[in-house]
CSV table of C-alpha atoms in Angstrom, one decimal:
chain,number,residue,atom,x,y,z
A,1314,MET,CA,36.5,-1.6,39.3
A,1315,LYS,CA,36.1,2.1,38.6
A,1316,LYS,CA,32.8,3.0,36.9
A,1317,THR,CA,33.1,4.6,33.5
A,1318,GLN,CA,31.6,8.1,33.6
A,1319,GLY,CA,28.3,8.2,31.6
A,1320,ALA,CA,28.1,4.5,31.1
A,1321,ILE,CA,24.8,2.7,31.5
A,1322,ARG,CA,25.1,-0.8,32.9
A,1323,GLY,CA,21.5,-1.8,33.8
A,1324,ARG,CA,18.5,-2.7,31.8
A,1325,PRO,CA,15.6,-0.3,31.3
A,1326,ASP,CA,12.4,-0.7,33.3
A,1327,PHE,CA,10.5,-2.9,30.8
A,1328,LEU,CA,7.2,-2.7,32.6
A,1329,LEU,CA,7.3,1.1,32.3
A,1330,LEU,CA,8.2,0.8,28.6
A,1331,ILE,CA,5.5,-1.7,27.9
A,1332,LEU,CA,2.8,0.4,29.7
A,1333,THR,CA,3.9,3.4,27.7
A,1334,LEU,CA,3.7,1.7,24.4
A,1335,LEU,CA,0.3,0.2,25.4
A,1336,LEU,CA,-1.1,3.7,26.2
A,1337,VAL,CA,0.2,5.1,22.9
A,1338,GLY,CA,-1.3,2.3,20.9
A,1339,PHE,CA,-4.6,2.6,22.7
A,1340,GLY,CA,-4.5,6.4,22.1
A,1341,LEU,CA,-4.1,5.8,18.4
A,1342,VAL,CA,-7.1,3.5,18.4
A,1343,MET,CA,-9.2,6.1,20.3
A,1344,VAL,CA,-8.1,9.0,18.1
A,1345,PHE,CA,-9.4,7.1,15.1
A,1346,SER,CA,-12.7,6.2,16.7
A,1347,ALA,CA,-13.2,9.8,18.0
A,1348,SER,CA,-12.2,11.6,14.8
A,1349,SER,CA,-13.1,9.4,11.8
A,1350,ASN,CA,-16.7,10.6,11.6
A,1351,ILE,CA,-15.7,14.2,11.8
A,1352,ALA,CA,-12.9,14.0,9.2
A,1353,VAL,CA,-14.9,12.0,6.6
A,1354,VAL,CA,-17.6,14.7,6.2
A,1355,SER,CA,-15.3,17.7,6.1
A,1356,ASP,CA,-13.4,19.1,3.1
A,1357,ASN,CA,-10.9,20.6,5.6
A,1358,TYR,CA,-9.7,17.1,6.4
A,1359,ASN,CA,-9.9,15.8,2.8
A,1360,ARG,CA,-12.9,13.6,3.7
A,1361,ASP,CA,-10.3,11.1,4.9
A,1362,ALA,CA,-11.4,9.0,7.9
A,1363,PHE,CA,-7.8,8.4,8.7
A,1364,TYR,CA,-6.7,12.0,8.6
A,1365,PHE,CA,-6.1,12.5,12.3
A,1366,VAL,CA,-4.8,9.1,13.1
A,1367,LYS,CA,-2.2,9.2,10.3
A,1368,ARG,CA,-0.8,12.5,11.6
A,1369,GLN,CA,-0.9,11.1,15.2
A,1370,LEU,CA,0.9,8.0,14.0
A,1371,LEU,CA,3.6,10.1,12.5
A,1372,PHE,CA,4.3,11.8,15.8
A,1373,ALA,CA,4.0,8.5,17.7
A,1374,THR,CA,6.6,6.9,15.5
A,1375,ALA,CA,9.0,9.9,15.8
A,1376,GLY,CA,8.4,10.1,19.5
A,1377,THR,CA,9.1,6.3,19.9
A,1378,ILE,CA,12.4,6.7,18.0
A,1379,VAL,CA,13.3,9.6,20.3
A,1380,LEU,CA,12.3,7.6,23.3
A,1381,PHE,CA,14.7,4.7,22.4
A,1382,ILE,CA,17.5,7.1,21.6
A,1383,LEU,CA,17.3,9.0,24.9
A,1384,MET,CA,16.9,5.8,26.8
A,1385,ASN,CA,20.3,4.8,25.7
A,1386,PHE,CA,22.0,8.0,26.9
A,1387,HIS,CA,23.1,8.3,30.4
A,1388,TYR,CA,20.7,10.8,32.0
A,1389,GLU,CA,23.5,12.8,33.5
A,1390,LYS,CA,24.5,14.0,30.1
A,1391,PHE,CA,21.3,16.1,30.0
A,1392,LYS,CA,22.9,18.3,32.7
A,1393,LYS,CA,25.1,19.7,30.0
A,1394,TRP,CA,22.9,19.3,26.9
A,1395,PHE,CA,19.7,20.8,28.4
A,1396,ILE,CA,20.9,24.4,28.0
A,1397,PHE,CA,20.8,24.2,24.1
A,1398,TYR,CA,17.3,22.8,24.3
A,1399,PHE,CA,16.2,25.4,26.9
A,1400,ILE,CA,17.5,28.3,24.8
A,1401,GLY,CA,15.7,27.0,21.7
A,1402,VAL,CA,12.4,26.8,23.7
A,1403,VAL,CA,12.8,30.3,25.1
A,1404,PHE,CA,13.3,31.6,21.5
A,1405,LEU,CA,10.1,29.8,20.3
A,1406,LEU,CA,8.1,31.1,23.3
A,1407,ALA,CA,9.3,34.6,22.6
A,1408,ILE,CA,8.2,34.6,18.9
A,1409,VAL,CA,5.0,32.6,19.1
A,1410,PRO,CA,2.8,35.6,20.3
A,1411,PHE,CA,3.8,37.5,17.2
A,1412,VAL,CA,4.0,35.0,14.4
A,1413,GLY,CA,2.0,32.1,15.8
A,1414,LYS,CA,-1.4,31.0,14.6
A,1415,GLU,CA,-4.4,32.1,16.6
A,1416,ILE,CA,-6.7,29.3,17.7
A,1417,ASN,CA,-9.6,29.9,20.2
A,1418,GLY,CA,-8.2,33.3,21.2
A,1419,ALA,CA,-4.6,32.3,21.9
A,1420,ARG,CA,-1.5,32.4,19.7
A,1421,SER,CA,0.0,29.1,20.9
A,1422,TRP,CA,0.9,27.4,17.6
A,1423,LEU,CA,3.7,27.7,15.1
A,1424,GLY,CA,3.1,26.3,11.6
A,1425,PHE,CA,5.8,24.0,10.2
A,1426,ALA,CA,5.6,21.8,7.1
A,1427,GLY,CA,1.8,21.6,7.3
A,1428,PHE,CA,1.8,20.7,11.0
A,1429,GLY,CA,1.2,22.8,14.1
A,1430,ILE,CA,3.9,22.9,16.8
A,1431,GLN,CA,3.1,24.1,20.3
A,1432,PRO,CA,6.2,25.5,22.0
A,1433,THR,CA,4.5,25.4,25.4
A,1434,GLU,CA,4.6,21.6,25.3
A,1435,PHE,CA,8.4,21.6,24.8
A,1436,ALA,CA,8.7,24.2,27.5
A,1437,LYS,CA,7.4,21.7,30.1
A,1438,LEU,CA,10.3,19.4,29.5
A,1439,ALA,CA,12.7,22.3,29.3
A,1440,ILE,CA,11.7,23.6,32.7
A,1441,ILE,CA,12.0,20.1,34.2
A,1442,LEU,CA,15.6,19.6,32.9
A,1443,TYR,CA,16.6,23.2,34.0
A,1444,LEU,CA,15.2,22.8,37.5
A,1445,GLY,CA,16.7,19.3,37.9
A,1446,ARG,CA,20.1,20.8,37.1
A,1447,LEU,CA,19.6,23.8,39.4
A,1448,ILE,CA,18.3,21.9,42.4
A,1449,SER,CA,20.9,19.1,42.2
A,1450,LYS,CA,23.7,21.7,41.9
A,1451,LYS,CA,22.5,23.6,45.0
A,1452,GLY,CA,22.7,20.6,47.2
A,1453,GLU,CA,22.1,21.5,50.9
A,1454,LYS,CA,21.9,25.2,49.9
A,1455,PHE,CA,18.6,24.5,48.3
A,1456,ARG,CA,17.0,24.6,51.7
A,1457,ASP,CA,18.0,28.2,52.0
A,1458,PHE,CA,15.2,30.5,50.7
A,1459,LYS,CA,17.4,33.1,48.9
A,1460,LYS,CA,19.9,30.8,47.5
A,1461,GLY,CA,17.6,27.8,46.8
A,1462,LEU,CA,14.0,28.7,46.3
A,1463,VAL,CA,14.2,32.2,44.9
A,1464,PRO,CA,16.2,31.2,41.7
A,1465,VAL,CA,13.7,28.5,41.0
A,1466,ILE,CA,10.8,30.9,41.3
A,1467,ILE,CA,12.6,33.4,39.0
A,1468,ILE,CA,13.1,30.7,36.3
A,1469,VAL,CA,9.6,29.3,36.5
A,1470,GLY,CA,8.1,32.9,36.6
A,1471,PHE,CA,10.1,33.8,33.5
A,1472,ILE,CA,8.8,30.9,31.5
A,1473,CYS,CA,5.3,31.4,32.7
A,1474,GLY,CA,5.5,35.0,31.8
A,1475,LEU,CA,6.4,34.1,28.2
A,1476,ILE,CA,3.5,31.6,28.1
A,1477,MET,CA,1.0,34.2,29.4
A,1478,LEU,CA,1.8,36.4,26.4
A,1479,GLN,CA,-0.1,33.8,24.2
A,1480,PRO,CA,-2.1,33.7,26.7
A,1481,ASP,CA,-2.3,30.1,28.2
A,1482,LEU,CA,-3.2,30.2,31.9
A,1483,GLY,CA,-3.8,26.4,32.1
A,1484,SER,CA,-0.2,25.6,31.0
A,1485,CYS,CA,1.2,28.1,33.5
A,1486,MET,CA,-0.8,26.4,36.3
A,1487,ILE,CA,0.5,23.0,35.3
A,1488,LEU,CA,4.1,24.2,35.1
A,1489,ALA,CA,3.8,25.8,38.6
A,1490,MET,CA,2.4,22.6,40.1
A,1491,CYS,CA,5.1,20.5,38.4
A,1492,ALA,CA,7.7,22.8,39.8
A,1493,GLY,CA,6.2,22.4,43.2
A,1494,ILE,CA,6.6,18.6,43.0
A,1495,MET,CA,10.2,19.0,41.9
A,1496,ILE,CA,10.9,21.4,44.8
A,1497,VAL,CA,9.5,18.9,47.3
A,1498,ALA,CA,11.5,16.1,45.8
A,1499,GLY,CA,14.6,18.2,45.9
A,1500,GLY,CA,14.3,18.6,49.7
A,1501,SER,CA,13.2,22.2,49.9
A,1502,ASN,CA,12.1,23.7,53.3
A,1503,LEU,CA,8.3,23.1,53.2
A,1504,LYS,CA,7.7,26.2,55.3
A,1505,HIS,CA,9.3,28.3,52.6
A,1506,LEU,CA,7.2,26.6,50.0
A,1507,PHE,CA,4.0,27.1,52.0
A,1508,PHE,CA,4.4,30.9,52.3
A,1509,THR,CA,5.6,31.2,48.7
A,1510,GLY,CA,2.4,29.5,47.6
A,1511,ILE,CA,0.3,32.0,49.6
A,1512,ALA,CA,2.3,34.9,48.1
A,1513,LEU,CA,1.8,33.5,44.6
A,1514,SER,CA,-1.9,33.1,45.2
A,1515,ILE,CA,-2.1,36.8,46.2
A,1516,ILE,CA,-0.2,37.8,43.0
A,1517,VAL,CA,-2.6,35.7,40.8
A,1518,ALA,CA,-5.6,37.4,42.5
A,1519,LEU,CA,-4.0,40.8,41.8
A,1520,MET,CA,-3.3,39.9,38.2
A,1521,VAL,CA,-7.0,39.0,37.8
A,1522,ALA,CA,-8.0,42.3,39.3
A,1523,VAL,CA,-5.7,44.2,37.0
A,1524,SER,CA,-7.1,42.3,34.0
A,1525,LEU,CA,-10.6,43.2,35.1
A,1526,ALA,CA,-9.6,46.9,35.4
A,1527,ALA,CA,-8.0,46.9,32.0
A,1528,ASP,CA,-11.1,45.2,30.4
A,1529,PRO,CA,-14.1,46.3,32.5
A,1530,ASP,CA,-16.6,44.5,30.3
A,1531,LEU,CA,-18.7,42.9,33.0
A,1532,VAL,CA,-20.7,40.8,30.5
A,1533,LYS,CA,-17.5,39.2,29.2
A,1534,TRP,CA,-16.1,38.6,32.7
A,1535,GLY,CA,-19.4,37.3,33.9
A,1536,TYR,CA,-19.4,34.8,31.0
A,1537,ARG,CA,-15.8,33.7,31.9
A,1538,ILE,CA,-16.7,33.2,35.5
A,1539,ALA,CA,-19.8,31.2,34.5
A,1540,ARG,CA,-17.7,29.0,32.2
A,1541,PHE,CA,-15.3,28.3,35.1
A,1542,THR,CA,-18.0,27.5,37.6
A,1543,SER,CA,-20.4,25.7,35.3
A,1544,PHE,CA,-19.0,22.3,36.3
A,1545,MET,CA,-21.0,22.5,39.5
A,1546,ASN,CA,-24.4,22.6,37.7
A,1547,PRO,CA,-23.7,22.1,33.9
A,1548,LEU,CA,-27.3,21.1,33.1
A,1549,ASP,CA,-28.6,24.5,34.2
A,1550,ASP,CA,-27.2,26.0,31.0
A,1551,MET,CA,-26.9,23.1,28.6
A,1552,LEU,CA,-26.8,25.3,25.5
A,1553,GLY,CA,-24.4,27.9,27.0
A,1554,THR,CA,-21.7,27.6,29.6
A,1555,GLY,CA,-22.5,24.0,30.5
A,1556,TYR,CA,-22.7,22.7,26.9
A,1557,HIS,CA,-19.3,21.0,26.8
A,1558,LEU,CA,-19.6,19.2,30.2
A,1559,SER,CA,-23.2,18.3,29.6
A,1560,HIS,CA,-22.4,16.3,26.5
A,1561,SER,CA,-19.4,14.8,28.2
A,1562,LEU,CA,-21.6,13.5,31.0
A,1563,PHE,CA,-24.2,12.3,28.4
A,1564,ALA,CA,-21.4,10.2,26.8
A,1565,LEU,CA,-20.3,8.7,30.1
A,1566,GLY,CA,-23.9,8.0,31.1
A,1567,HIS,CA,-24.7,6.4,27.7
A,1568,GLY,CA,-21.7,4.1,28.1
A,1569,GLY,CA,-23.2,2.6,31.3
A,1570,PHE,CA,-21.5,-0.5,32.7
A,1571,THR,CA,-20.3,-2.3,29.5
A,1572,GLY,CA,-20.3,0.5,26.9
A,1573,ALA,CA,-21.9,1.1,23.6
A,1574,GLY,CA,-19.1,-0.7,21.8
A,1575,PHE,CA,-16.1,0.5,19.9
A,1576,GLY,CA,-17.0,3.0,17.2
A,1577,HIS,CA,-20.6,3.2,18.4
A,1578,GLY,CA,-20.4,6.3,20.5
A,1579,VAL,CA,-23.0,9.0,19.8
A,1580,GLN,CA,-21.8,12.1,21.4
A,1581,LYS,CA,-18.6,12.2,19.2
A,1582,LEU,CA,-20.9,12.8,16.2
A,1583,HIS,CA,-20.7,16.6,16.2
A,1584,TYR,CA,-22.2,16.9,19.7
A,1585,LEU,CA,-19.0,16.6,21.9
A,1586,PRO,CA,-16.5,19.4,21.1
A,1587,TYR,CA,-13.0,18.1,20.2
A,1588,PRO,CA,-13.8,14.5,21.0
A,1589,TYR,CA,-10.4,13.4,19.7
A,1590,ASN,CA,-8.6,15.9,21.9
A,1591,ASP,CA,-9.8,17.4,25.2
A,1592,PHE,CA,-12.8,15.0,25.6
A,1593,ILE,CA,-11.3,11.8,24.4
A,1594,PHE,CA,-11.9,10.2,27.8
A,1595,ALA,CA,-15.6,10.8,27.4
A,1596,VAL,CA,-15.5,8.8,24.2
A,1597,ILE,CA,-13.6,6.0,26.0
A,1598,GLY,CA,-16.3,6.0,28.7
A,1599,GLU,CA,-19.2,5.9,26.2
A,1600,GLU,CA,-17.7,3.1,24.0
A,1601,PHE,CA,-16.2,0.9,26.7
A,1602,GLY,CA,-18.4,1.8,29.7
A,1603,PHE,CA,-17.5,1.6,33.3
A,1604,ILE,CA,-15.5,-1.6,33.0
A,1605,GLY,CA,-13.4,-0.4,30.1
A,1606,SER,CA,-12.8,3.0,31.7
A,1607,LEU,CA,-11.8,1.3,34.9
A,1608,LEU,CA,-9.3,-1.0,33.1
A,1609,PHE,CA,-7.9,2.0,31.3
A,1610,LEU,CA,-7.5,3.9,34.6
A,1611,VAL,CA,-5.8,0.9,36.3
A,1612,CYS,CA,-3.3,0.8,33.4
A,1613,TYR,CA,-2.7,4.5,33.7
A,1614,VAL,CA,-2.2,4.4,37.5
A,1615,ALA,CA,0.2,1.5,37.1
A,1616,PHE,CA,2.2,3.5,34.6
A,1617,ILE,CA,2.3,6.5,37.0
A,1618,TRP,CA,3.2,4.3,40.0
A,1619,ARG,CA,6.0,2.6,38.1
A,1620,GLY,CA,7.4,5.9,36.9
A,1621,LEU,CA,7.3,7.2,40.5
A,1622,LEU,CA,9.2,4.2,41.7
A,1623,VAL,CA,11.9,4.7,39.1
A,1624,ALA,CA,12.3,8.3,40.2
A,1625,MET,CA,12.3,7.5,44.0
A,1626,ARG,CA,14.9,4.7,43.6
A,1627,CYS,CA,17.4,6.8,41.6
A,1628,PRO,CA,20.7,6.9,43.5
A,1629,ASP,CA,21.2,10.7,43.0
A,1630,THR,CA,19.3,13.9,43.5
A,1631,TYR,CA,19.3,14.9,39.8
A,1632,GLY,CA,17.7,11.7,38.6
A,1633,THR,CA,15.1,11.8,41.4
A,1634,VAL,CA,14.1,15.4,40.8
A,1635,VAL,CA,13.9,15.1,37.0
A,1636,GLY,CA,12.1,11.8,37.3
A,1637,SER,CA,9.6,13.2,39.8
A,1638,GLY,CA,9.1,16.2,37.5
A,1639,ILE,CA,8.4,14.0,34.5
A,1640,ILE,CA,5.9,11.7,36.1
A,1641,GLY,CA,4.4,14.6,38.1
A,1642,LEU,CA,3.8,16.5,34.9
A,1643,ILE,CA,2.0,13.6,33.2
A,1644,SER,CA,0.0,12.8,36.4
A,1645,ILE,CA,-1.2,16.4,36.8
A,1646,GLN,CA,-2.3,16.7,33.2
A,1647,ALA,CA,-4.1,13.3,33.4
A,1648,PHE,CA,-5.9,14.3,36.6
A,1649,ILE,CA,-7.0,17.7,35.3
A,1650,ASN,CA,-8.2,16.2,32.0
A,1651,ILE,CA,-10.2,13.3,33.5
A,1652,GLY,CA,-11.4,15.5,36.4
A,1653,GLY,CA,-12.7,18.1,33.9
A,1654,VAL,CA,-14.4,15.6,31.6
A,1655,SER,CA,-16.1,13.8,34.5
A,1656,GLY,CA,-17.3,17.1,36.1
A,1657,LEU,CA,-15.1,16.9,39.2
A,1658,MET,CA,-13.4,20.3,38.4
A,1659,PRO,CA,-13.6,23.1,35.8
A,1660,ILE,CA,-12.7,22.3,32.2
A,1661,THR,CA,-9.3,23.8,31.3
A,1662,GLY,CA,-8.6,22.4,27.9
A,1663,VAL,CA,-5.8,20.2,29.1
A,1664,THR,CA,-5.1,17.1,26.9
A,1665,LEU,CA,-4.8,13.5,28.2
A,1666,PRO,CA,-1.1,12.5,27.8
A,1667,PHE,CA,-0.5,9.6,25.3
A,1668,ILE,CA,-4.2,9.4,24.4
A,1669,SER,CA,-5.4,12.8,23.1
A,1670,TYR,CA,-4.7,14.0,19.6
A,1671,GLY,CA,-1.7,16.3,19.5
A,1672,GLY,CA,1.7,15.8,18.0
A,1673,SER,CA,3.7,18.2,20.2
A,1674,SER,CA,2.2,16.7,23.4
A,1675,LEU,CA,2.8,13.1,22.3
A,1676,LEU,CA,6.4,13.8,21.1
A,1677,VAL,CA,7.4,15.5,24.3
A,1678,SER,CA,5.7,12.9,26.5
A,1679,LEU,CA,7.6,10.1,24.8
A,1680,ALA,CA,10.9,12.0,24.9
A,1681,SER,CA,10.3,12.5,28.7
A,1682,ILE,CA,9.7,8.8,29.2
A,1683,GLY,CA,12.9,8.1,27.3
A,1684,ILE,CA,14.7,10.2,29.9
A,1685,LEU,CA,12.9,8.4,32.7
A,1686,LEU,CA,13.9,5.0,31.2
A,1687,SER,CA,17.5,6.2,31.2
A,1688,ILE,CA,17.1,6.9,34.9
A,1689,SER,CA,15.7,3.4,35.4
A,1690,ARG,CA,18.8,1.9,33.8
A,1691,GLU,CA,21.1,3.5,36.3
A,1692,THR,CA,18.7,2.4,39.1
A,1693,ASN,CA,18.8,-1.2,37.9
A,1694,SER,CA,22.6,-1.1,37.6
A,1695,LYS,CA,22.8,-0.2,41.3
A,1696,GLU,CA,20.4,-3.0,42.2
A,1697,THR,CA,22.4,-5.5,40.2
A,1698,ALA,CA,25.6,-4.5,42.0
A,1699,ASN,CA,23.8,-4.7,45.4
A,1700,PRO,CA,21.2,-7.5,45.3
A,1701,ARG,CA,20.1,-6.6,48.9
A,1702,THR,CA,18.6,-3.3,47.6
A,1703,ARG,CA,16.0,-5.1,45.5
């Protein structure tokens, strides 16, 4: 019997769905624990202990609705629809450096109805959908450098250029790494990818040199370098460049094996900067200890592994590339966040997907999983038709 174009016959991957909802629910609990003491003593937050968690719950609800909607569309429809989303994102990225709200030296936020929207978060999904369409359309031609890899580099470079106007180097790095995962999943010539990586590294070094020449304030640059390298010895400058990481390590150390108990963390009490956002994993470690942190990481790894299986089992290139991009994006951000909080790498201000406070990030993450669940439905339909593939 001929298959109806765009129809979905299989069931979604319920394990991936359940793990996603568990992570979102746990994130809401931890946002409340990490933010309630800060909000209740500040007029900026109306002295409301539930200020942050109520806003996060609003985006979690909206994101879950979007997840279920996208889950019930055939993922191939996004090949046609993505262009409208992509154009909208490019427009927002183009205007945010001029009309956006400046926070911590970067104009990355647009105010809307009392909420802050970060276009960069939406750009991450936009670039995944665009590259998925581009790579799958190229087919075998994607292995050719000029016809395959160059167009991808141009698109990613264009989006990264808009993001750097804010500026936001961390998001550019994440986008580049995510694009690299999609390029590998799409079957690119690894030799081309290797030499391209070397060339891009040289370009980044030249950009840093140009920035130094344009702003020859050696004191400022010395401080920036010290901030970047402070993860190696954070206790050497606990009140300066190592302040953030020092208190993060204090939190993890105080948690010990079993934790201080939910709500009993100390470092979140105006010691740890942004405990409900960048450093929420430190709060998890302090309140639930090694055991609780390990259980959380096992759940997170199971979620990533399940998402990777969905992508790899997809019967066509587009689904595999888009699925790999989605799960790769979440994995990269989680690794950078947890690595920074635990002192394994420099702190870059990357949030922990599904857990950290941030409406734009949560909304985009849930929408992305909706697309991944749509891909899983097509995969399961193939397995149902061919039991031997299970």
